[in-house]
Amino acid sequence: RLGAGCDSIVLWPLGGAAYCGRASNYLDDMKITFMGPAINSLFFIGAAVALASAGQWKWHLLNPWGPWFEYRFDTAWSPAAQYGLYALVACLKFGMILTAFTLLLPAYPLDGGRLLLTYVSAHHGRERAANVCSMIGLPIGVALMAWAMLRGGTIADNALLFMIGLWVVMDNYQLRRMAAVGALDQHPAFPPEAEWASLRYREEPERRPGWFARWRMRKREAEKREHHQQRAVLEAQVDQILAKVSREGIGSLTPDERRVLDEASRQKRDS
């Protein structure tokens, strides 16, 4: 629908990554990037609804870095049913991490970093976007790895956070090195330079104004119609007064009629 095809899908321990082609403009590219967290949120919402329906919802489940398989549910269900509850907890936490965590951190190749990379590259070029995003992403990746090693807990609890940090560091280092040697044509985030130029400056599709913009347009149109109506009434009054002056003279005008003439003269000077 947005004009971008899926070139390949790579599966790895934290999930899958789809490498899509470029859309016709950077806004459509940002929509494609945003759809990943939107789909992942369905796992989080579905798991939360299932746990609540089973009467096993606990608010501390919203801590994505808490223990995954050490909860004690208030139920006398069979071991198989208990395993199902633990699977729902894992789905809930994966959904939270893959939705909020990857979207809010502006570190490439997480979704927040991809949004930043697309926006900066569309406005300032590929090289500057690569340097800016790698400058932001490398410290974030190192901080995630340090947090995983220093926060305490078991290795299993911290392995996911450490792997995400390592992934961020490796991808941003590669992005920075490819920008330094002028090899961004080979990076999956960018098409070749000739194709990039045509995508960058292609005219964007016309978008419907938002609710507030439409309200302001209606308000301006109503004010313009009211102004025209008032002016038409004033001109009709002026015509009647001038006809009276031609018949009876200027001394026959009342104070109200003189105010009408003064107002008409003022509006004519202002216009």
mmCIF file of N, CA and C in Angstrom, residues 61-150:
data_model
loop_
_atom_site.group_PDB
_atom_site.id
_atom_site.type_symbol
_atom_site.label_atom_id
_atom_site.label_comp_id
_atom_site.label_asym_id
_atom_site.label_seq_id
_atom_site.Cartn_x
_atom_site.Cartn_y
_atom_site.Cartn_z
ATOM 1 N N LEU A 61 3.459 -7.185 37.185
ATOM 2 C CA LEU A 61 3.836 -7.821 35.920
ATOM 3 C C LEU A 61 4.266 -6.786 34.876
ATOM 4 N N LEU A 62 3.912 -5.529 35.092
ATOM 5 C CA LEU A 62 4.268 -4.481 34.138
ATOM 6 C C LEU A 62 5.740 -4.089 34.223
ATOM 7 N N ASN A 63 6.475 -4.628 35.183
ATOM 8 C CA ASN A 63 7.920 -4.387 35.252
ATOM 9 C C ASN A 63 8.625 -5.327 34.275
ATOM 10 N N PRO A 64 9.111 -4.810 33.129
ATOM 11 C CA PRO A 64 9.680 -5.714 32.125
ATOM 12 C C PRO A 64 10.979 -6.370 32.558
ATOM 13 N N TRP A 65 11.662 -5.803 33.580
ATOM 14 C CA TRP A 65 12.943 -6.366 33.998
ATOM 15 C C TRP A 65 12.806 -7.182 35.285
ATOM 16 N N GLY A 66 11.573 -7.397 35.744
ATOM 17 C CA GLY A 66 11.365 -8.261 36.893
ATOM 18 C C GLY A 66 11.514 -9.724 36.508
ATOM 19 N N PRO A 67 11.414 -10.619 37.476
ATOM 20 C CA PRO A 67 11.536 -12.060 37.169
ATOM 21 C C PRO A 67 10.423 -12.524 36.243
ATOM 22 N N TRP A 68 10.770 -13.426 35.356
ATOM 23 C CA TRP A 68 9.815 -13.897 34.363
ATOM 24 C C TRP A 68 9.077 -15.152 34.821
ATOM 25 N N PHE A 69 9.722 -16.039 35.545
ATOM 26 C CA PHE A 69 9.136 -17.346 35.853
ATOM 27 C C PHE A 69 9.144 -17.639 37.347
ATOM 28 N N GLU A 70 9.132 -16.598 38.197
ATOM 29 C CA GLU A 70 9.157 -16.819 39.635
ATOM 30 C C GLU A 70 7.888 -16.328 40.329
ATOM 31 N N TYR A 71 6.844 -16.031 39.565
ATOM 32 C CA TYR A 71 5.599 -15.570 40.156
ATOM 33 C C TYR A 71 4.841 -16.748 40.769
ATOM 34 N N ARG A 72 4.081 -16.473 41.801
ATOM 35 C CA ARG A 72 3.215 -17.464 42.432
ATOM 36 C C ARG A 72 1.778 -17.018 42.212
ATOM 37 N N PHE A 73 1.117 -17.674 41.280
ATOM 38 C CA PHE A 73 -0.260 -17.316 40.968
ATOM 39 C C PHE A 73 -1.214 -17.944 41.980
ATOM 40 N N ASP A 74 -2.293 -17.222 42.267
ATOM 41 C CA ASP A 74 -3.297 -17.695 43.215
ATOM 42 C C ASP A 74 -4.268 -18.614 42.493
ATOM 43 N N THR A 75 -3.855 -19.852 42.276
ATOM 44 C CA THR A 75 -4.713 -20.783 41.570
ATOM 45 C C THR A 75 -4.330 -22.218 41.939
ATOM 46 N N ALA A 76 -5.304 -23.071 41.828
ATOM 47 C CA ALA A 76 -5.078 -24.508 42.060
ATOM 48 C C ALA A 76 -5.113 -25.266 40.746
ATOM 49 N N TRP A 77 -4.745 -24.589 39.667
ATOM 50 C CA TRP A 77 -4.790 -25.209 38.359
ATOM 51 C C TRP A 77 -3.683 -26.258 38.230
ATOM 52 N N SER A 78 -3.806 -27.050 37.187
ATOM 53 C CA SER A 78 -2.841 -28.111 36.922
ATOM 54 C C SER A 78 -1.500 -27.508 36.502
ATOM 55 N N PRO A 79 -0.413 -28.306 36.560
ATOM 56 C CA PRO A 79 0.897 -27.794 36.115
ATOM 57 C C PRO A 79 0.882 -27.298 34.673
ATOM 58 N N ALA A 80 0.109 -27.962 33.815
ATOM 59 C CA ALA A 80 0.039 -27.506 32.423
ATOM 60 C C ALA A 80 -0.582 -26.110 32.335
ATOM 61 N N ALA A 81 -1.629 -25.879 33.152
ATOM 62 C CA ALA A 81 -2.256 -24.555 33.164
ATOM 63 C C ALA A 81 -1.303 -23.518 33.740
ATOM 64 N N GLN A 82 -0.534 -23.896 34.772
ATOM 65 C CA GLN A 82 0.459 -22.977 35.326
ATOM 66 C C GLN A 82 1.498 -22.605 34.259
ATOM 67 N N TYR A 83 1.900 -23.589 33.469
ATOM 68 C CA TYR A 83 2.848 -23.311 32.392
ATOM 69 C C TYR A 83 2.251 -22.318 31.403
ATOM 70 N N GLY A 84 0.954 -22.456 31.122
ATOM 71 C CA GLY A 84 0.299 -21.504 30.231
ATOM 72 C C GLY A 84 0.324 -20.090 30.784
ATOM 73 N N LEU A 85 0.151 -19.949 32.118
ATOM 74 C CA LEU A 85 0.215 -18.619 32.728
ATOM 75 C C LEU A 85 1.612 -18.031 32.599
ATOM 76 N N TYR A 86 2.635 -18.849 32.796
ATOM 77 C CA TYR A 86 4.003 -18.356 32.643
ATOM 78 C C TYR A 86 4.284 -17.947 31.193
ATOM 79 N N ALA A 87 3.699 -18.681 30.239
ATOM 80 C CA ALA A 87 3.855 -18.316 28.831
ATOM 81 C C ALA A 87 3.198 -16.967 28.547
ATOM 82 N N LEU A 88 2.059 -16.702 29.189
ATOM 83 C CA LEU A 88 1.401 -15.406 29.018
ATOM 84 C C LEU A 88 2.252 -14.278 29.617
ATOM 85 N N VAL A 89 2.902 -14.556 30.753
ATOM 86 C CA VAL A 89 3.787 -13.551 31.350
ATOM 87 C C VAL A 89 4.940 -13.238 30.401
ATOM 88 N N ALA A 90 5.532 -14.272 29.804
ATOM 89 C CA ALA A 90 6.630 -14.053 28.859
ATOM 90 C C ALA A 90 6.157 -13.253 27.657
ATOM 91 N N CYS A 91 4.962 -13.568 27.150
ATOM 92 C CA CYS A 91 4.413 -12.830 26.009
ATOM 93 C C CYS A 91 4.147 -11.378 26.393
ATOM 94 N N LEU A 92 3.668 -11.155 27.614
ATOM 95 C CA LEU A 92 3.403 -9.799 28.095
ATOM 96 C C LEU A 92 4.685 -8.979 28.144
ATOM 97 N N LYS A 93 5.734 -9.558 28.711
ATOM 98 C CA LYS A 93 6.985 -8.821 28.857
ATOM 99 C C LYS A 93 7.667 -8.591 27.512
ATOM 100 N N PHE A 94 7.648 -9.595 26.636
ATOM 101 C CA PHE A 94 8.204 -9.393 25.311
ATOM 102 C C PHE A 94 7.459 -8.289 24.584
ATOM 103 N N GLY A 95 6.125 -8.286 24.709
ATOM 104 C CA GLY A 95 5.344 -7.239 24.052
ATOM 105 C C GLY A 95 5.692 -5.861 24.564
ATOM 106 N N MET A 96 5.867 -5.717 25.887
ATOM 107 C CA MET A 96 6.229 -4.412 26.440
ATOM 108 C C MET A 96 7.593 -3.965 25.954
ATOM 109 N N ILE A 97 8.575 -4.889 25.972
ATOM 110 C CA ILE A 97 9.929 -4.530 25.566
ATOM 111 C C ILE A 97 9.976 -4.161 24.089
ATOM 112 N N LEU A 98 9.340 -4.981 23.256
ATOM 113 C CA LEU A 98 9.399 -4.753 21.818
ATOM 114 C C LEU A 98 8.535 -3.576 21.381
ATOM 115 N N THR A 99 7.632 -3.115 22.230
ATOM 116 C CA THR A 99 6.790 -1.971 21.884
ATOM 117 C C THR A 99 7.360 -0.679 22.447
ATOM 118 N N ALA A 100 7.297 -0.504 23.770
ATOM 119 C CA ALA A 100 7.707 0.763 24.380
ATOM 120 C C ALA A 100 9.231 0.938 24.350
ATOM 121 N N PHE A 101 9.972 -0.109 24.737
ATOM 122 C CA PHE A 101 11.424 0.010 24.868
ATOM 123 C C PHE A 101 12.078 0.339 23.534
ATOM 124 N N THR A 102 11.728 -0.410 22.488
ATOM 125 C CA THR A 102 12.367 -0.181 21.189
ATOM 126 C C THR A 102 11.883 1.091 20.525
ATOM 127 N N LEU A 103 10.665 1.545 20.853
ATOM 128 C CA LEU A 103 10.129 2.737 20.212
ATOM 129 C C LEU A 103 10.616 4.019 20.874
ATOM 130 N N LEU A 104 10.810 3.995 22.201
ATOM 131 C CA LEU A 104 11.156 5.210 22.924
ATOM 132 C C LEU A 104 12.651 5.515 22.905
ATOM 133 N N LEU A 105 13.485 4.505 22.757
ATOM 134 C CA LEU A 105 14.932 4.751 22.728
ATOM 135 C C LEU A 105 15.360 5.165 21.315
ATOM 136 N N PRO A 106 15.945 6.357 21.140
ATOM 137 C CA PRO A 106 16.369 6.799 19.803
ATOM 138 C C PRO A 106 17.713 6.216 19.402
ATOM 139 N N ALA A 107 17.814 4.895 19.438
ATOM 140 C CA ALA A 107 19.081 4.224 19.142
ATOM 141 C C ALA A 107 18.856 3.257 17.988
ATOM 142 N N TYR A 108 19.516 3.517 16.859
ATOM 143 C CA TYR A 108 19.453 2.594 15.739
ATOM 144 C C TYR A 108 20.139 1.281 16.136
ATOM 145 N N PRO A 109 19.585 0.104 15.765
ATOM 146 C CA PRO A 109 18.481 -0.176 14.860
ATOM 147 C C PRO A 109 17.125 -0.371 15.546
ATOM 148 N N LEU A 110 16.986 0.047 16.811
ATOM 149 C CA LEU A 110 15.671 -0.005 17.437
ATOM 150 C C LEU A 110 14.728 0.926 16.674
ATOM 151 N N ASP A 111 13.436 0.699 16.851
ATOM 152 C CA ASP A 111 12.473 1.437 16.031
ATOM 153 C C ASP A 111 12.557 2.941 16.257
ATOM 154 N N GLY A 112 12.797 3.373 17.507
ATOM 155 C CA GLY A 112 12.959 4.800 17.752
ATOM 156 C C GLY A 112 14.147 5.375 16.999
ATOM 157 N N GLY A 113 15.246 4.621 16.924
ATOM 158 C CA GLY A 113 16.408 5.067 16.164
ATOM 159 C C GLY A 113 16.159 5.073 14.670
ATOM 160 N N ARG A 114 15.379 4.132 14.181
ATOM 161 C CA ARG A 114 15.053 4.114 12.746
ATOM 162 C C ARG A 114 14.191 5.312 12.369
ATOM 163 N N LEU A 115 13.250 5.683 13.261
ATOM 164 C CA LEU A 115 12.453 6.881 13.003
ATOM 165 C C LEU A 115 13.349 8.125 12.934
ATOM 166 N N LEU A 116 14.289 8.222 13.886
ATOM 167 C CA LEU A 116 15.216 9.353 13.892
ATOM 168 C C LEU A 116 16.086 9.358 12.642
ATOM 169 N N LEU A 117 16.587 8.200 12.253
ATOM 170 C CA LEU A 117 17.455 8.110 11.074
ATOM 171 C C LEU A 117 16.694 8.521 9.814
ATOM 172 N N THR A 118 15.456 8.069 9.675
ATOM 173 C CA THR A 118 14.664 8.413 8.491
ATOM 174 C C THR A 118 14.390 9.907 8.435
ATOM 175 N N TYR A 119 14.031 10.490 9.580
ATOM 176 C CA TYR A 119 13.695 11.921 9.601
ATOM 177 C C TYR A 119 14.917 12.788 9.299
ATOM 178 N N VAL A 120 16.043 12.495 9.964
ATOM 179 C CA VAL A 120 17.236 13.323 9.766
ATOM 180 C C VAL A 120 17.776 13.160 8.348
ATOM 181 N N SER A 121 17.762 11.940 7.828
ATOM 182 C CA SER A 121 18.292 11.730 6.475
ATOM 183 C C SER A 121 17.436 12.423 5.426
ATOM 184 N N ALA A 122 16.117 12.502 5.661
ATOM 185 C CA ALA A 122 15.249 13.174 4.696
ATOM 186 C C ALA A 122 15.483 14.674 4.670
ATOM 187 N N HIS A 123 15.902 15.260 5.797
ATOM 188 C CA HIS A 123 16.054 16.709 5.880
ATOM 189 C C HIS A 123 17.507 17.177 5.763
ATOM 190 N N HIS A 124 18.467 16.310 6.115
ATOM 191 C CA HIS A 124 19.857 16.768 6.161
ATOM 192 C C HIS A 124 20.821 15.844 5.418
ATOM 193 N N GLY A 125 20.343 14.811 4.760
ATOM 194 C CA GLY A 125 21.226 13.943 4.002
ATOM 195 C C GLY A 125 21.649 12.693 4.749
ATOM 196 N N ARG A 126 22.160 11.717 3.976
ATOM 197 C CA ARG A 126 22.489 10.410 4.546
ATOM 198 C C ARG A 126 23.692 10.460 5.478
ATOM 199 N N GLU A 127 24.762 11.164 5.083
ATOM 200 C CA GLU A 127 25.978 11.167 5.887
ATOM 201 C C GLU A 127 25.738 11.797 7.257
ATOM 202 N N ARG A 128 25.049 12.939 7.274
ATOM 203 C CA ARG A 128 24.799 13.588 8.554
ATOM 204 C C ARG A 128 23.877 12.740 9.422
ATOM 205 N N ALA A 129 22.883 12.104 8.804
ATOM 206 C CA ALA A 129 21.984 11.247 9.572
ATOM 207 C C ALA A 129 22.730 10.074 10.192
ATOM 208 N N ALA A 130 23.650 9.472 9.417
ATOM 209 C CA ALA A 130 24.418 8.345 9.941
ATOM 210 C C ALA A 130 25.305 8.780 11.105
ATOM 211 N N ASN A 131 25.951 9.935 10.983
ATOM 212 C CA ASN A 131 26.827 10.408 12.063
ATOM 213 C C ASN A 131 26.034 10.778 13.309
ATOM 214 N N VAL A 132 24.912 11.479 13.129
ATOM 215 C CA VAL A 132 24.107 11.890 14.278
ATOM 216 C C VAL A 132 23.538 10.679 15.008
ATOM 217 N N CYS A 133 22.962 9.746 14.248
ATOM 218 C CA CYS A 133 22.319 8.593 14.880
ATOM 219 C C CYS A 133 23.333 7.667 15.547
ATOM 220 N N SER A 134 24.495 7.492 14.939
ATOM 221 C CA SER A 134 25.518 6.659 15.581
ATOM 222 C C SER A 134 26.084 7.342 16.820
ATOM 223 N N MET A 135 26.178 8.677 16.793
ATOM 224 C CA MET A 135 26.654 9.409 17.961
ATOM 225 C C MET A 135 25.684 9.254 19.141
ATOM 226 N N ILE A 136 24.395 9.157 18.836
ATOM 227 C CA ILE A 136 23.394 8.950 19.886
ATOM 228 C C ILE A 136 23.302 7.482 20.277
ATOM 229 N N GLY A 137 23.373 6.590 19.291
ATOM 230 C CA GLY A 137 23.140 5.171 19.552
ATOM 231 C C GLY A 137 24.259 4.474 20.298
ATOM 232 N N LEU A 138 25.515 4.827 20.011
ATOM 233 C CA LEU A 138 26.638 4.157 20.679
ATOM 234 C C LEU A 138 26.610 4.341 22.198
ATOM 235 N N PRO A 139 26.451 5.560 22.734
ATOM 236 C CA PRO A 139 26.378 5.686 24.199
ATOM 237 C C PRO A 139 25.178 4.957 24.800
ATOM 238 N N ILE A 140 24.062 4.943 24.086
ATOM 239 C CA ILE A 140 22.885 4.241 24.611
ATOM 240 C C ILE A 140 23.159 2.741 24.684
ATOM 241 N N GLY A 141 23.784 2.191 23.647
ATOM 242 C CA GLY A 141 24.107 0.765 23.677
ATOM 243 C C GLY A 141 25.064 0.414 24.803
ATOM 244 N N VAL A 142 26.097 1.240 25.000
ATOM 245 C CA VAL A 142 27.044 0.998 26.099
ATOM 246 C C VAL A 142 26.334 1.104 27.442
ATOM 247 N N ALA A 143 25.436 2.083 27.580
ATOM 248 C CA ALA A 143 24.707 2.244 28.836
ATOM 249 C C ALA A 143 23.817 1.039 29.120
ATOM 250 N N LEU A 144 23.187 0.485 28.083
ATOM 251 C CA LEU A 144 22.348 -0.701 28.284
ATOM 252 C C LEU A 144 23.193 -1.892 28.736
ATOM 253 N N MET A 145 24.361 -2.080 28.139
ATOM 254 C CA MET A 145 25.229 -3.178 28.542
ATOM 255 C C MET A 145 25.717 -2.983 29.973
ATOM 256 N N ALA A 146 26.093 -1.758 30.332
ATOM 257 C CA ALA A 146 26.549 -1.494 31.696
ATOM 258 C C ALA A 146 25.429 -1.707 32.703
ATOM 259 N N TRP A 147 24.231 -1.275 32.352
ATOM 260 C CA TRP A 147 23.085 -1.486 33.232
ATOM 261 C C TRP A 147 22.838 -2.971 33.457
ATOM 262 N N ALA A 148 22.943 -3.759 32.391
ATOM 263 C CA ALA A 148 22.723 -5.200 32.524
ATOM 264 C C ALA A 148 23.754 -5.851 33.442
ATOM 265 N N MET A 149 24.983 -5.351 33.438
ATOM 266 C CA MET A 149 26.036 -5.961 34.255
ATOM 267 C C MET A 149 26.019 -5.473 35.697
ATOM 268 N N LEU A 150 25.491 -4.275 35.945
ATOM 269 C CA LEU A 150 25.576 -3.682 37.277
ATOM 270 C C LEU A 150 24.272 -3.728 38.062
#
